Tab-separated table of C-alpha atoms in Angstrom:
chain	number	residue	atom	x	y	z
A	208	MET	CA	-22.225	12.330	-16.959
A	209	PRO	CA	-22.821	9.582	-19.730
A	210	THR	CA	-25.644	7.039	-19.236
A	211	LEU	CA	-24.629	3.324	-19.201
A	212	LEU	CA	-26.615	0.154	-19.733
A	213	ALA	CA	-25.250	-3.080	-18.658
A	214	GLU	CA	-27.206	-6.114	-19.918
A	215	HIS	CA	-27.608	-9.771	-20.572
A	216	ALA	CA	-25.398	-10.865	-17.658
A	217	HIS	CA	-25.638	-14.558	-17.156
A	218	THR	CA	-26.214	-13.981	-13.397
A	219	LEU	CA	-26.648	-10.666	-11.644
A	220	LEU	CA	-25.770	-10.985	-7.781
A	221	THR	CA	-27.262	-7.937	-6.338
A	222	PHE	CA	-26.513	-8.553	-2.592
A	223	ASP	CA	-29.539	-6.402	-2.061
A	224	ASP	CA	-31.758	-6.783	1.001
A	225	GLN	CA	-33.458	-9.710	-0.624
A	226	ARG	CA	-30.121	-11.151	-2.061
A	227	ARG	CA	-31.689	-11.360	-5.486
A	228	GLU	CA	-29.760	-13.397	-7.991
A	229	ILE	CA	-31.180	-12.405	-11.533
A	230	SER	CA	-30.639	-14.376	-14.743
A	231	ASP	CA	-30.072	-12.363	-17.701
A	232	GLY	CA	-29.567	-9.402	-15.567
A	233	ALA	CA	-29.247	-5.748	-16.529
A	234	LEU	CA	-28.911	-2.393	-14.776
A	235	PHE	CA	-29.059	1.131	-16.079
A	236	VAL	CA	-26.808	3.918	-14.700
A	237	ARG	CA	-27.088	7.775	-14.681
A	238	ASP	CA	-24.994	10.240	-12.929
A	239	GLY	CA	-23.136	7.665	-10.995
A	240	PHE	CA	-26.177	5.988	-9.418
A	241	ILE	CA	-28.296	2.877	-10.415
A	242	GLU	CA	-31.621	3.983	-11.839
A	243	LEU	CA	-33.021	0.717	-13.097
A	244	ILE	CA	-32.129	-3.057	-12.197
A	245	GLY	CA	-33.798	-6.329	-13.222
A	246	THR	CA	-33.895	-8.669	-15.971
A	247	THR	CA	-32.768	-7.375	-19.421
A	248	ALA	CA	-36.252	-7.436	-20.847
A	249	ASP	CA	-37.734	-5.340	-17.700
A	250	VAL	CA	-34.992	-2.896	-17.846
A	251	ARG	CA	-35.144	-2.601	-21.662
A	252	ALA	CA	-39.040	-2.208	-21.431
A	253	ALA	CA	-38.589	0.647	-18.743
A	254	LEU	CA	-35.897	2.577	-20.767
A	255	ARG	CA	-37.194	5.818	-22.164
A	256	GLU	CA	-34.016	6.823	-23.972
A	257	THR	CA	-31.056	5.430	-25.828
A	258	PRO	CA	-27.922	4.897	-23.496
A	259	ASP	CA	-24.825	6.518	-24.000
A	260	GLU	CA	-23.103	3.301	-23.791
A	261	THR	CA	-24.075	-0.450	-23.796
A	262	LEU	CA	-22.138	-3.250	-22.310
A	263	ASN	CA	-23.109	-6.780	-23.359
A	264	LEU	CA	-22.226	-9.040	-20.451
A	265	ARG	CA	-23.373	-12.240	-21.752
A	266	ASP	CA	-21.621	-15.164	-19.972
A	267	HIS	CA	-20.458	-12.787	-17.343
A	268	VAL	CA	-21.069	-12.890	-13.545
A	269	VAL	CA	-21.977	-9.368	-12.324
A	270	LEU	CA	-21.715	-8.215	-8.673
A	271	PRO	CA	-21.267	-5.366	-6.483
A	272	GLY	CA	-17.639	-3.755	-6.578
A	273	LEU	CA	-15.585	-5.383	-3.650
A	274	VAL	CA	-14.730	-3.199	-0.660
A	275	ASN	CA	-11.121	-3.376	0.694
A	276	THR	CA	-11.231	-2.255	4.494
A	277	HIS	CA	-7.354	-2.455	5.183
A	278	HIS	CA	-4.164	-1.981	3.299
A	279	HIS	CA	-0.799	-0.258	3.268
A	280	MET	CA	-0.202	0.383	-0.374
A	281	PHE	CA	3.284	1.687	0.094
A	282	GLN	CA	4.284	-1.840	1.077
A	283	SER	CA	4.042	-2.980	-2.569
A	284	LEU	CA	7.648	-1.511	-3.061
A	285	THR	CA	8.972	-4.190	-0.322
A	286	ARG	CA	7.138	-7.506	-1.179
A	287	VAL	CA	9.008	-10.683	-0.341
A	288	THR	CA	11.692	-8.679	1.373
A	289	PRO	CA	14.281	-11.706	1.917
A	290	HIS	CA	15.200	-10.989	5.573
A	291	ALA	CA	11.607	-10.638	6.685
A	292	GLN	CA	9.956	-13.760	4.987
A	293	ASP	CA	9.698	-15.769	7.913
A	294	ARG	CA	9.214	-13.366	10.770
A	295	GLU	CA	6.164	-12.877	13.147
A	296	LEU	CA	4.500	-9.196	13.192
A	297	PHE	CA	7.108	-7.399	15.494
A	298	GLY	CA	10.163	-8.924	13.838
A	299	TRP	CA	8.638	-8.246	10.372
A	300	LEU	CA	8.108	-4.591	11.162
A	301	ARG	CA	11.560	-4.144	12.617
A	302	ALA	CA	12.967	-5.748	9.345
A	303	HIS	CA	11.238	-3.122	7.130
A	304	TYR	CA	11.472	0.037	9.162
A	305	GLY	CA	15.056	0.568	8.027
A	306	ILE	CA	13.942	0.311	4.425
A	307	TRP	CA	10.836	2.483	4.645
A	308	ARG	CA	12.659	5.385	6.256
A	309	HIS	CA	13.937	6.109	2.653
A	310	LEU	CA	10.378	6.488	1.308
A	311	ARG	CA	9.740	9.650	-0.874
A	312	ALA	CA	6.559	11.395	-2.239
A	313	GLU	CA	6.909	9.981	-5.633
A	314	MET	CA	7.311	6.424	-4.325
A	315	ILE	CA	3.935	6.828	-2.375
A	316	TYR	CA	2.303	8.047	-5.465
A	317	ILE	CA	3.475	5.163	-7.616
A	318	SER	CA	2.937	2.517	-5.233
A	319	THR	CA	-0.531	3.600	-4.508
A	320	LEU	CA	-1.190	3.501	-8.113
A	321	THR	CA	0.250	0.050	-8.422
A	322	ALA	CA	-1.563	-1.174	-5.498
A	323	MET	CA	-5.047	0.254	-6.689
A	324	ALA	CA	-4.291	-1.158	-10.045
A	325	GLU	CA	-3.914	-4.716	-8.550
A	326	LEU	CA	-7.028	-4.224	-6.509
A	327	ILE	CA	-9.167	-2.759	-9.232
A	328	LEU	CA	-8.113	-5.727	-11.685
A	329	SER	CA	-9.239	-8.055	-8.773
A	330	GLY	CA	-12.699	-6.691	-8.347
A	331	CYS	CA	-12.130	-3.909	-5.835
A	332	THR	CA	-13.868	-0.635	-6.347
A	333	THR	CA	-13.572	0.906	-3.085
A	334	SER	CA	-10.507	0.708	-0.931
A	335	SER	CA	-9.232	2.206	2.268
A	336	ASP	CA	-5.400	2.645	2.686
A	337	HIS	CA	-3.717	3.048	6.073
A	338	LEU	CA	-0.467	5.300	5.543
A	339	TYR	CA	1.089	5.612	8.751
A	340	LEU	CA	4.591	6.736	8.179
A	341	TYR	CA	5.750	9.972	6.636
A	342	PRO	CA	9.590	10.149	6.158
A	343	ASN	CA	11.208	12.860	3.978
A	344	ASP	CA	8.531	14.655	1.797
A	345	CYS	CA	5.763	11.994	2.062
A	346	ARG	CA	2.251	13.145	2.490
A	347	LEU	CA	-1.099	11.457	2.402
A	348	ASP	CA	-2.028	13.871	-0.508
A	349	ASP	CA	0.303	11.653	-2.748
A	350	SER	CA	-1.856	8.638	-2.124
A	351	ILE	CA	-4.926	11.009	-2.869
A	352	ARG	CA	-3.549	12.036	-6.020
A	353	ALA	CA	-3.170	8.374	-7.310
A	354	ALA	CA	-6.767	7.446	-6.325
A	355	GLN	CA	-8.170	10.601	-8.233
A	356	GLU	CA	-6.068	9.624	-11.180
A	357	ILE	CA	-6.882	5.872	-11.426
A	358	GLY	CA	-10.638	6.512	-10.612
A	359	MET	CA	-10.975	4.401	-7.319
A	360	ARG	CA	-13.603	5.230	-4.543
A	361	PHE	CA	-11.050	5.943	-1.708
A	362	HIS	CA	-10.985	6.076	2.176
A	363	ALA	CA	-7.574	7.622	2.901
A	364	ALA	CA	-6.656	6.761	6.490
A	365	ARG	CA	-4.194	9.445	7.941
A	366	GLY	CA	-2.015	7.066	9.996
A	367	SER	CA	0.663	8.052	12.395
A	368	MET	CA	3.426	6.885	14.738
A	369	SER	CA	4.497	8.948	17.631
A	370	LEU	CA	5.948	6.516	20.159
A	371	GLY	CA	9.616	5.712	19.158
A	372	GLU	CA	11.863	2.913	20.537
A	373	SER	CA	13.158	5.316	23.256
A	374	GLN	CA	9.806	5.863	24.670
A	375	GLY	CA	8.897	2.313	24.656
A	376	GLY	CA	7.434	1.955	21.323
A	377	LEU	CA	8.327	-0.456	18.419
A	378	PRO	CA	9.189	1.835	15.713
A	379	PRO	CA	12.617	3.694	15.434
A	380	ASP	CA	12.674	7.368	16.702
A	381	CYS	CA	13.445	8.362	13.190
A	382	LEU	CA	9.926	7.400	11.852
A	383	VAL	CA	7.896	8.952	14.509
A	384	GLU	CA	6.022	12.393	14.178
A	385	ASP	CA	5.119	15.121	16.773
A	386	GLU	CA	1.757	14.408	18.079
A	387	ALA	CA	0.753	18.139	17.775
A	388	PHE	CA	1.670	18.020	14.039
A	389	ILE	CA	-0.060	14.933	13.469
A	390	LEU	CA	-3.365	16.198	14.758
A	391	ARG	CA	-2.957	19.479	12.780
A	392	ASP	CA	-2.206	17.509	9.437
A	393	THR	CA	-5.128	15.408	10.105
A	394	GLN	CA	-7.376	18.232	10.462
A	395	ARG	CA	-5.874	19.905	7.438
A	396	LEU	CA	-6.756	16.632	5.410
A	397	ILE	CA	-10.159	16.532	6.691
A	398	GLU	CA	-10.950	20.315	5.732
A	399	THR	CA	-9.296	19.926	2.451
A	400	TYR	CA	-10.583	16.553	1.047
A	401	HIS	CA	-13.301	14.885	3.133
A	402	ASP	CA	-16.596	14.463	1.367
A	403	ALA	CA	-19.387	13.467	3.529
A	404	ARG	CA	-22.164	13.338	0.702
A	405	ARG	CA	-23.803	10.113	-0.335
A	406	GLY	CA	-21.774	8.647	-3.239
A	407	ALA	CA	-18.532	10.382	-2.146
A	408	MET	CA	-15.305	9.334	-4.012
A	409	LEU	CA	-12.989	10.520	-1.162
A	410	ARG	CA	-13.226	10.370	2.537
A	411	ILE	CA	-10.529	10.995	5.145
A	412	VAL	CA	-10.151	8.642	7.990
A	413	VAL	CA	-8.287	9.327	11.320
A	414	ALA	CA	-5.935	6.361	11.871
A	415	PRO	CA	-2.983	6.335	14.568
A	416	CYS	CA	-1.132	3.180	13.893
A	417	SER	CA	-1.317	0.773	16.685
A	418	PRO	CA	-1.260	0.559	20.558
A	419	PHE	CA	2.526	-0.169	20.446
A	420	SER	CA	3.500	2.889	18.170
A	421	VAL	CA	1.311	5.848	19.524
A	422	SER	CA	0.514	7.220	22.966
A	423	GLN	CA	-2.833	6.956	24.657
A	424	ASP	CA	-3.161	10.690	24.623
A	425	LEU	CA	-2.987	10.661	20.710
A	426	MET	CA	-5.471	7.998	20.485
A	427	ARG	CA	-8.005	10.154	22.678
A	428	GLU	CA	-7.105	13.276	20.967
A	429	SER	CA	-7.635	11.554	17.544
A	430	ALA	CA	-11.229	10.231	18.822
A	431	ARG	CA	-12.061	13.760	19.652
A	432	LEU	CA	-10.949	15.193	16.441
A	433	ALA	CA	-12.749	12.545	14.301
A	434	ARG	CA	-15.936	12.993	16.253
A	435	ALA	CA	-15.895	16.843	15.883
A	436	TYR	CA	-15.640	16.400	12.090
A	437	GLY	CA	-17.995	13.295	11.839
A	438	VAL	CA	-15.140	11.176	10.229
A	439	HIS	CA	-14.315	7.415	10.929
A	440	LEU	CA	-11.556	6.021	13.035
A	441	HIS	CA	-9.191	3.028	12.197
A	442	THR	CA	-6.195	1.278	13.716
A	443	HIS	CA	-4.716	-2.035	14.444
A	444	LEU	CA	-5.766	-4.242	17.354
A	445	ALA	CA	-5.055	-7.670	18.771
A	446	GLU	CA	-3.201	-8.847	15.783
A	447	ASN	CA	-1.176	-11.528	17.549
A	448	ASP	CA	0.245	-12.895	20.695
A	449	ASN	CA	2.943	-10.296	21.088
A	450	ASP	CA	0.435	-7.361	20.397
A	451	VAL	CA	-1.764	-8.707	23.202
A	452	ALA	CA	1.099	-9.152	25.543
A	453	TYR	CA	2.334	-5.676	24.764
A	454	SER	CA	-1.119	-4.376	25.848
A	455	LEU	CA	-1.369	-6.365	28.960
A	456	GLU	CA	2.180	-5.232	30.124
A	457	ARG	CA	2.096	-1.721	29.175
A	458	PHE	CA	-1.559	-0.865	29.944
A	459	GLY	CA	-2.713	-3.623	32.281
A	460	LEU	CA	-5.654	-4.019	29.795
A	461	SER	CA	-6.800	-6.517	27.034
A	462	PRO	CA	-6.884	-4.969	23.584
A	463	ALA	CA	-10.402	-4.469	23.745
A	464	GLU	CA	-10.400	-2.917	27.233
A	465	TYR	CA	-7.614	-0.646	26.028
A	466	ALA	CA	-9.766	0.452	22.861
A	467	GLU	CA	-12.601	1.102	25.326
A	468	SER	CA	-10.346	3.261	27.627
A	469	VAL	CA	-9.308	5.649	24.984
A	470	ALA	CA	-12.915	5.889	23.482
A	471	TRP	CA	-12.184	3.786	20.517
A	472	LEU	CA	-15.158	1.660	20.447
A	473	GLY	CA	-18.523	2.756	18.525
A	474	ALA	CA	-20.155	2.610	15.023
A	475	ASP	CA	-17.605	5.152	13.687
A	476	VAL	CA	-14.677	2.900	14.381
A	477	TRP	CA	-13.056	-0.269	12.734
A	478	HIS	CA	-10.114	-2.108	13.870
A	479	ALA	CA	-7.902	-4.230	11.669
A	480	HIS	CA	-7.037	-8.055	12.267
A	481	CYS	CA	-8.647	-8.778	15.934
A	482	VAL	CA	-7.082	-12.283	15.523
A	483	LYS	CA	-6.922	-12.598	19.279
A	484	LEU	CA	-10.113	-10.696	20.216
A	485	ASP	CA	-11.407	-12.768	23.233
A	486	ALA	CA	-15.223	-13.256	23.905
A	487	GLU	CA	-15.272	-10.239	26.187
A	488	GLY	CA	-13.946	-8.277	23.374
A	489	ILE	CA	-16.274	-9.540	20.836
A	490	SER	CA	-19.062	-8.689	23.110
A	491	LYS	CA	-17.754	-5.241	23.595
A	492	PHE	CA	-17.540	-4.752	19.767
A	493	ALA	CA	-21.015	-6.137	19.085
A	494	ARG	CA	-22.684	-3.925	21.793
A	495	SER	CA	-20.895	-0.669	20.433
A	496	GLY	CA	-21.281	-1.444	16.813
A	497	THR	CA	-17.466	-1.497	16.253
A	498	GLY	CA	-16.171	-2.888	13.073
A	499	VAL	CA	-13.318	-5.448	12.017
A	500	ALA	CA	-11.130	-5.557	9.031
A	501	HIS	CA	-10.451	-9.366	8.502
A	502	CYS	CA	-7.062	-10.141	6.732
A	503	PRO	CA	-6.888	-13.878	6.368
A	504	SER	CA	-3.842	-14.120	4.187
A	505	SER	CA	-1.805	-11.554	6.095
A	506	ASN	CA	-2.636	-13.336	9.385
A	507	MET	CA	-1.538	-16.556	8.006
A	508	ARG	CA	1.634	-15.259	6.332
A	509	LEU	CA	2.689	-13.842	9.578
A	510	GLY	CA	1.840	-16.733	11.747
A	511	SER	CA	-0.657	-14.524	13.744
A	512	GLY	CA	-3.487	-17.067	13.724
A	513	ILE	CA	-7.038	-17.390	12.719
A	514	ALA	CA	-9.470	-14.545	13.662
A	515	PRO	CA	-12.712	-15.795	15.168
A	516	ILE	CA	-14.898	-14.409	12.318
A	517	ARG	CA	-17.706	-16.971	12.767
A	518	ALA	CA	-18.144	-15.907	16.375
A	519	MET	CA	-17.998	-12.215	15.573
A	520	ARG	CA	-20.681	-12.641	12.938
A	521	LYS	CA	-22.972	-14.611	15.194
A	522	ALA	CA	-22.560	-11.902	17.972
A	523	GLY	CA	-23.465	-9.337	15.469
A	524	VAL	CA	-20.149	-7.640	14.794
A	525	ARG	CA	-19.804	-5.894	11.596
A	526	VAL	CA	-17.017	-7.553	9.505
A	527	GLY	CA	-15.376	-6.672	6.152
A	528	LEU	CA	-12.394	-7.958	4.373
A	529	GLY	CA	-8.954	-6.352	3.911
A	530	VAL	CA	-5.910	-7.516	1.935
A	531	ASP	CA	-3.626	-5.750	4.342
A	532	GLY	CA	-0.168	-4.737	3.366
A	533	SER	CA	1.595	-5.688	-0.006
A	534	ALA	CA	4.389	-6.894	2.024
A	535	SER	CA	2.694	-8.967	4.615
A	536	ASN	CA	0.197	-10.464	2.167
A	537	ASP	CA	2.236	-9.877	-0.958
A	538	SER	CA	-0.749	-9.799	-2.818
A	539	GLY	CA	-3.753	-7.445	-3.380
A	540	HIS	CA	-6.369	-9.727	-4.855
A	541	MET	CA	-9.777	-9.141	-3.237
A	542	LEU	CA	-11.463	-12.381	-4.702
A	543	ALA	CA	-8.524	-14.332	-3.487
A	544	GLU	CA	-9.042	-12.638	0.011
A	545	ALA	CA	-12.599	-13.882	0.005
A	546	ARG	CA	-11.768	-17.262	-0.962
A	547	MET	CA	-9.107	-17.296	1.743
A	548	ALA	CA	-11.775	-16.171	4.485
A	549	MET	CA	-14.079	-18.818	3.530
A	550	LEU	CA	-11.534	-21.699	3.407
A	551	LEU	CA	-9.702	-20.379	6.759
A	552	GLN	CA	-13.011	-20.562	8.823
A	553	ARG	CA	-13.503	-24.189	7.670
A	554	VAL	CA	-9.966	-25.224	8.966
A	555	GLY	CA	-11.677	-26.101	12.387
A	556	GLY	CA	-13.440	-28.969	11.086
A	557	ASP	CA	-16.640	-27.431	9.903
A	558	PRO	CA	-17.086	-27.214	6.142
A	559	ALA	CA	-20.297	-25.161	6.762
A	560	ALA	CA	-18.573	-22.558	8.778
A	561	MET	CA	-18.718	-20.112	5.809
A	562	SER	CA	-20.210	-20.340	2.550
A	563	GLY	CA	-18.955	-18.940	-0.627
A	564	ARG	CA	-22.005	-16.413	-0.892
A	565	GLU	CA	-21.118	-15.405	2.815
A	566	ALA	CA	-17.464	-14.746	1.932
A	567	LEU	CA	-18.711	-12.604	-1.079
A	568	GLU	CA	-20.934	-10.720	1.273
A	569	LEU	CA	-18.105	-9.994	3.772
A	570	ALA	CA	-16.378	-8.468	0.682
A	571	THR	CA	-19.408	-6.260	-0.606
A	572	ARG	CA	-21.974	-5.451	1.965
A	573	GLY	CA	-19.706	-6.212	5.042
A	574	GLY	CA	-17.083	-4.070	3.803
A	575	ALA	CA	-19.513	-1.153	3.146
A	576	ALA	CA	-20.947	-1.455	6.482
A	577	VAL	CA	-17.399	-1.372	8.098
A	578	LEU	CA	-16.549	1.804	6.355
A	579	GLY	CA	-19.913	3.289	7.275
A	580	ARG	CA	-21.358	3.475	3.678
A	581	ASP	CA	-24.967	2.925	2.800
A	582	ASP	CA	-24.318	3.744	-0.872
A	583	ILE	CA	-21.992	0.848	-1.966
A	584	GLY	CA	-21.731	-2.957	-1.359
A	585	ALA	CA	-25.163	-3.862	-3.062
A	586	LEU	CA	-26.736	-3.235	-6.508
A	587	ALA	CA	-30.125	-1.712	-6.163
A	588	VAL	CA	-31.965	1.469	-7.365
A	589	GLY	CA	-30.398	4.482	-5.683
A	590	MET	CA	-27.005	2.814	-5.098
A	591	ALA	CA	-23.660	3.946	-6.301
A	592	ALA	CA	-22.961	2.389	-9.679
A	593	ASP	CA	-19.972	0.272	-8.577
A	594	PHE	CA	-20.093	-3.210	-10.246
A	595	ILE	CA	-17.811	-5.651	-11.696
A	596	ALA	CA	-18.032	-8.560	-14.260
A	597	VAL	CA	-16.300	-11.677	-14.533
A	598	ASP	CA	-16.174	-13.742	-17.738
A	599	LEU	CA	-17.197	-17.281	-17.126
A	600	ASN	CA	-15.527	-18.519	-20.416
A	601	GLN	CA	-12.148	-19.048	-18.563
A	602	VAL	CA	-10.477	-22.508	-17.940
A	603	ALA	CA	-10.899	-22.000	-14.121
A	604	PHE	CA	-14.582	-21.968	-14.412
A	605	ALA	CA	-14.787	-24.951	-16.732
A	606	GLY	CA	-17.510	-27.247	-15.190
A	607	ALA	CA	-18.597	-24.714	-12.677
A	608	TRP	CA	-21.430	-22.868	-14.493
A	609	SER	CA	-23.957	-24.847	-12.033
A	610	ASP	CA	-23.447	-22.107	-9.550
A	611	PRO	CA	-21.422	-19.022	-10.986
A	612	ALA	CA	-21.640	-17.038	-7.643
A	613	ALA	CA	-20.028	-19.911	-5.626
A	614	ALA	CA	-17.635	-20.354	-8.541
A	615	LEU	CA	-15.948	-16.935	-7.824
A	616	VAL	CA	-14.647	-18.047	-4.491
A	617	PHE	CA	-14.434	-21.918	-4.880
A	618	CYS	CA	-12.482	-21.774	-8.063
A	619	ALA	CA	-8.999	-20.147	-8.834
A	620	PRO	CA	-9.419	-16.456	-8.315
A	621	PRO	CA	-9.846	-14.626	-11.557
A	622	ARG	CA	-9.359	-11.028	-12.746
A	623	VAL	CA	-12.312	-9.078	-13.757
A	624	ALA	CA	-13.114	-8.367	-17.333
A	625	TYR	CA	-15.028	-5.238	-16.471
A	626	SER	CA	-15.015	-2.773	-13.549
A	627	VAL	CA	-17.396	0.205	-13.350
A	628	ILE	CA	-16.706	2.669	-10.506
A	629	ASN	CA	-19.208	5.587	-10.020
A	630	GLY	CA	-20.678	4.878	-13.502
A	631	ARG	CA	-17.343	4.960	-15.249
A	632	VAL	CA	-15.798	1.983	-17.056
A	633	VAL	CA	-12.330	1.718	-15.347
A	634	VAL	CA	-11.594	-1.942	-16.749
A	635	ARG	CA	-12.672	-2.896	-20.053
A	636	GLU	CA	-12.108	-6.459	-21.427
A	637	GLY	CA	-9.566	-6.988	-18.548
A	638	GLN	CA	-7.552	-3.727	-19.198
A	639	LEU	CA	-7.265	-0.647	-17.121
A	640	THR	CA	-8.565	2.282	-19.125
A	641	THR	CA	-7.312	5.219	-16.771
A	642	ILE	CA	-3.714	4.854	-16.552
A	643	ASP	CA	-0.616	3.428	-18.402
A	644	LEU	CA	-0.094	0.459	-16.260
A	645	PRO	CA	3.177	-0.735	-17.966
A	646	LYS	CA	4.748	2.564	-17.482
A	647	VAL	CA	3.704	2.834	-13.690
A	648	LEU	CA	5.215	-0.831	-13.206
A	649	ARG	CA	8.511	0.182	-14.769
A	650	GLN	CA	8.730	3.099	-12.526
A	651	HIS	CA	7.492	1.054	-9.497
A	652	ASN	CA	9.994	-1.659	-10.037
A	653	ALA	CA	12.873	0.829	-10.274
A	654	PHE	CA	11.831	2.505	-6.879
A	655	ALA	CA	11.767	-1.082	-5.424
A	656	ARG	CA	15.257	-1.676	-6.698
A	657	GLU	CA	16.398	1.693	-5.192
A	658	LEU	CA	15.015	0.903	-1.912
A	659	ALA	CA	16.506	-2.627	-1.860
A	660	GLN	CA	20.151	-1.246	-2.282
A	661	LEU	CA	19.957	1.558	0.237
A	662	PRO	CA	21.252	1.102	3.871
A	663	ARG	CA	18.817	0.157	6.364
A	664	ARG	CA	20.389	2.085	9.312
């Protein structure tokens, strides 16, 4: 694998254990990992060879690649659906199920490429994706193919729905799967693709969709399967008032109590949203090491509320950021999500509730911890070579050079100038190097138009 030197960064934000911020920073990469890091002078002095490639990042801020802990990439095909723009979660889902039943394998592949391109251009280098419906010929393999082609580090979550309307669930019966098949296919994916090694580019996650779309038996059996193979677990929890009401009515338990009853608490578990997680639930999460994917834009878009992130962090809960579905956020911009997380925690009246650096930490170290990774989320010797560079010579940053780190979230969210994933330059001077993005977008928009014209029943 080629060696790479990135040097002369205006500011290198390491987010390492010491939270070093290095002026005129540099790092040297070999075989996908960071071998040297420090000032440009120090790194140059320590080099014993000529790098295969050198990036001059003068006037750029460099930081770890951002980590997206929750997404539904297929939903990029149904952004701003007119009849769903003003609905809360359950109504929003019902408005989309009739469209999503027409999805095909090639649509999953193209929509995943599109969503990943948007993420990468906004600074994301590692993403989870929760694909929970499989109509027609759709498979998680289609998403994995896209990730391998574009070069993104990927946690592919094999979602599922098994509880249709006829059994008291939310989704239509035509979109649910047999539970025995779900477990077999999940096992197949783990055995085929999961890579537990440090620096892995692909991991599989076991991810039944939600308490209102799968049975308690499937939740328990999924937990057993995941733990037998040593993989992580992911689902939605306590997203809004209706979600909580469903849990109380159907199970007689709060969302956190429900999660505990089906063995879905632990350091190998993370839940999306948790907007309505109560004090007892926060305590359970903190004691068990359970993680949370905070999705501020989606929570606001659907009117779900403001997740108690400050209380979670104070209690010791692991928290990362997620852009959530491309049809409930209508955007997949990770720096924008970090900005929104910072601003939203201040709404209660405390402008010190979350700082800019704290928001960036959620998007880097926080996301890595939620996904169970000790090899990403920070820039240090021995860490994976996932980093991004943002050019400060943009109108959005005019006047903000006094604190470039804060500028990344206080100012208008930028696109990245460079993105390096596993030591490979995936974005160069603002352009993706691994796929023909205009061609992908043409196909994506054609698929979106097709879905919009198909019957919903």
